Tab-separated table of C-alpha atoms in Angstrom:
chain	number	residue	atom	x	y	z
V	529	UNK	CA	-15.210	1.468	-29.044
V	530	UNK	CA	-14.000	-1.362	-26.876
V	531	UNK	CA	-14.004	-1.981	-23.181
V	532	UNK	CA	-10.811	-2.991	-21.412
V	533	UNK	CA	-11.141	-5.227	-18.408
V	534	UNK	CA	-8.269	-5.141	-15.972
V	535	UNK	CA	-7.177	-8.261	-14.219
V	536	UNK	CA	-6.803	-7.683	-10.482
V	537	UNK	CA	-3.632	-9.781	-10.432
V	538	UNK	CA	-1.989	-7.629	-13.124
V	539	UNK	CA	-3.047	-4.404	-11.421
V	540	UNK	CA	-1.565	-5.614	-8.128
V	541	UNK	CA	1.700	-6.618	-9.817
V	542	UNK	CA	1.907	-3.137	-11.335
V	543	UNK	CA	1.270	-1.485	-7.957
V	544	UNK	CA	4.031	-3.582	-6.382
V	545	UNK	CA	6.436	-2.824	-9.222
V	546	UNK	CA	5.830	0.918	-9.102
V	547	UNK	CA	5.654	1.482	-5.356
V	548	UNK	CA	7.477	-1.057	-3.225
V	549	UNK	CA	10.944	-0.785	-4.719
V	550	UNK	CA	10.663	2.930	-5.394
V	551	UNK	CA	9.327	4.138	-2.051
V	552	UNK	CA	9.555	1.256	0.376
V	553	UNK	CA	12.969	-0.304	-0.168
V	554	UNK	CA	14.316	-1.801	2.999
V	555	UNK	CA	15.994	0.651	5.298
V	556	UNK	CA	17.783	0.170	8.555
V	557	UNK	CA	16.434	-2.346	10.980
V	558	UNK	CA	15.756	-1.461	14.566
V	559	UNK	CA	14.856	-3.419	17.660
V	560	UNK	CA	11.586	-2.515	19.345
V	561	UNK	CA	10.998	-2.482	23.082
V	562	UNK	CA	10.056	-6.191	22.958
V	563	UNK	CA	13.439	-6.971	21.399
V	564	UNK	CA	11.877	-7.745	17.999
V	565	UNK	CA	13.779	-6.760	14.853
V	566	UNK	CA	11.756	-4.428	12.656
V	567	UNK	CA	12.172	-2.359	9.533
V	568	UNK	CA	10.297	0.957	9.314
V	569	UNK	CA	9.955	1.018	5.543
V	570	UNK	CA	8.688	-2.545	5.462
V	571	UNK	CA	6.074	-1.598	8.062
V	572	UNK	CA	5.010	1.345	5.891
V	573	UNK	CA	4.739	-0.962	2.868
V	574	UNK	CA	2.423	-3.286	4.822
V	575	UNK	CA	0.314	-0.297	5.883
V	576	UNK	CA	0.107	0.931	2.264
V	577	UNK	CA	-0.775	-2.533	0.977
V	578	UNK	CA	-3.545	-2.958	3.565
V	579	UNK	CA	-5.061	0.370	2.494
V	580	UNK	CA	-4.790	-0.623	-1.179
V	581	UNK	CA	-6.514	-3.957	-0.521
V	582	UNK	CA	-9.307	-2.151	1.326
V	583	UNK	CA	-9.938	-0.185	-1.874
V	584	UNK	CA	-10.039	-3.354	-3.949
V	585	UNK	CA	-12.373	-5.068	-1.496
V	586	UNK	CA	-14.834	-2.178	-1.276
V	587	UNK	CA	-18.403	-3.441	-1.462
V	588	UNK	CA	-20.046	-0.172	-2.492
V	589	UNK	CA	-19.214	3.091	-4.213
V	590	UNK	CA	-19.451	4.866	-0.860
V	591	UNK	CA	-17.040	2.428	0.798
V	592	UNK	CA	-14.691	2.707	-2.192
V	593	UNK	CA	-14.582	6.502	-1.945
V	594	UNK	CA	-13.980	6.314	1.804
V	595	UNK	CA	-11.112	3.844	1.316
V	596	UNK	CA	-9.543	6.024	-1.382
V	597	UNK	CA	-9.669	8.974	1.022
V	598	UNK	CA	-8.078	6.838	3.747
V	599	UNK	CA	-5.180	6.001	1.436
V	600	UNK	CA	-4.746	9.633	0.415
V	601	UNK	CA	-4.855	10.803	4.036
V	602	UNK	CA	-2.316	8.246	5.189
V	603	UNK	CA	0.736	9.959	3.650
V	604	UNK	CA	2.641	6.669	3.708
V	605	UNK	CA	4.790	7.724	0.767
V	606	UNK	CA	6.047	10.859	2.518
V	607	UNK	CA	6.885	8.835	5.621
V	608	UNK	CA	8.837	6.319	3.560
V	609	UNK	CA	11.052	8.868	1.837
């Protein structure tokens, strides 16, 4: 049997390829109360990516499991659709 090591860079590229364009394509822009142009789906993508990076940067098994639960609980995908 052989062990496959996954390169973090390749895993991240795959996550981007299979999530951003599918679920977080740019939608309509809006202007917030501070007169700043924003895009809801882009904001959701940033939120998703931050949660994903927290998983990758977990320093222990316990922290990893907590970060996975945070991503699952977030429901970013449902908000983006």
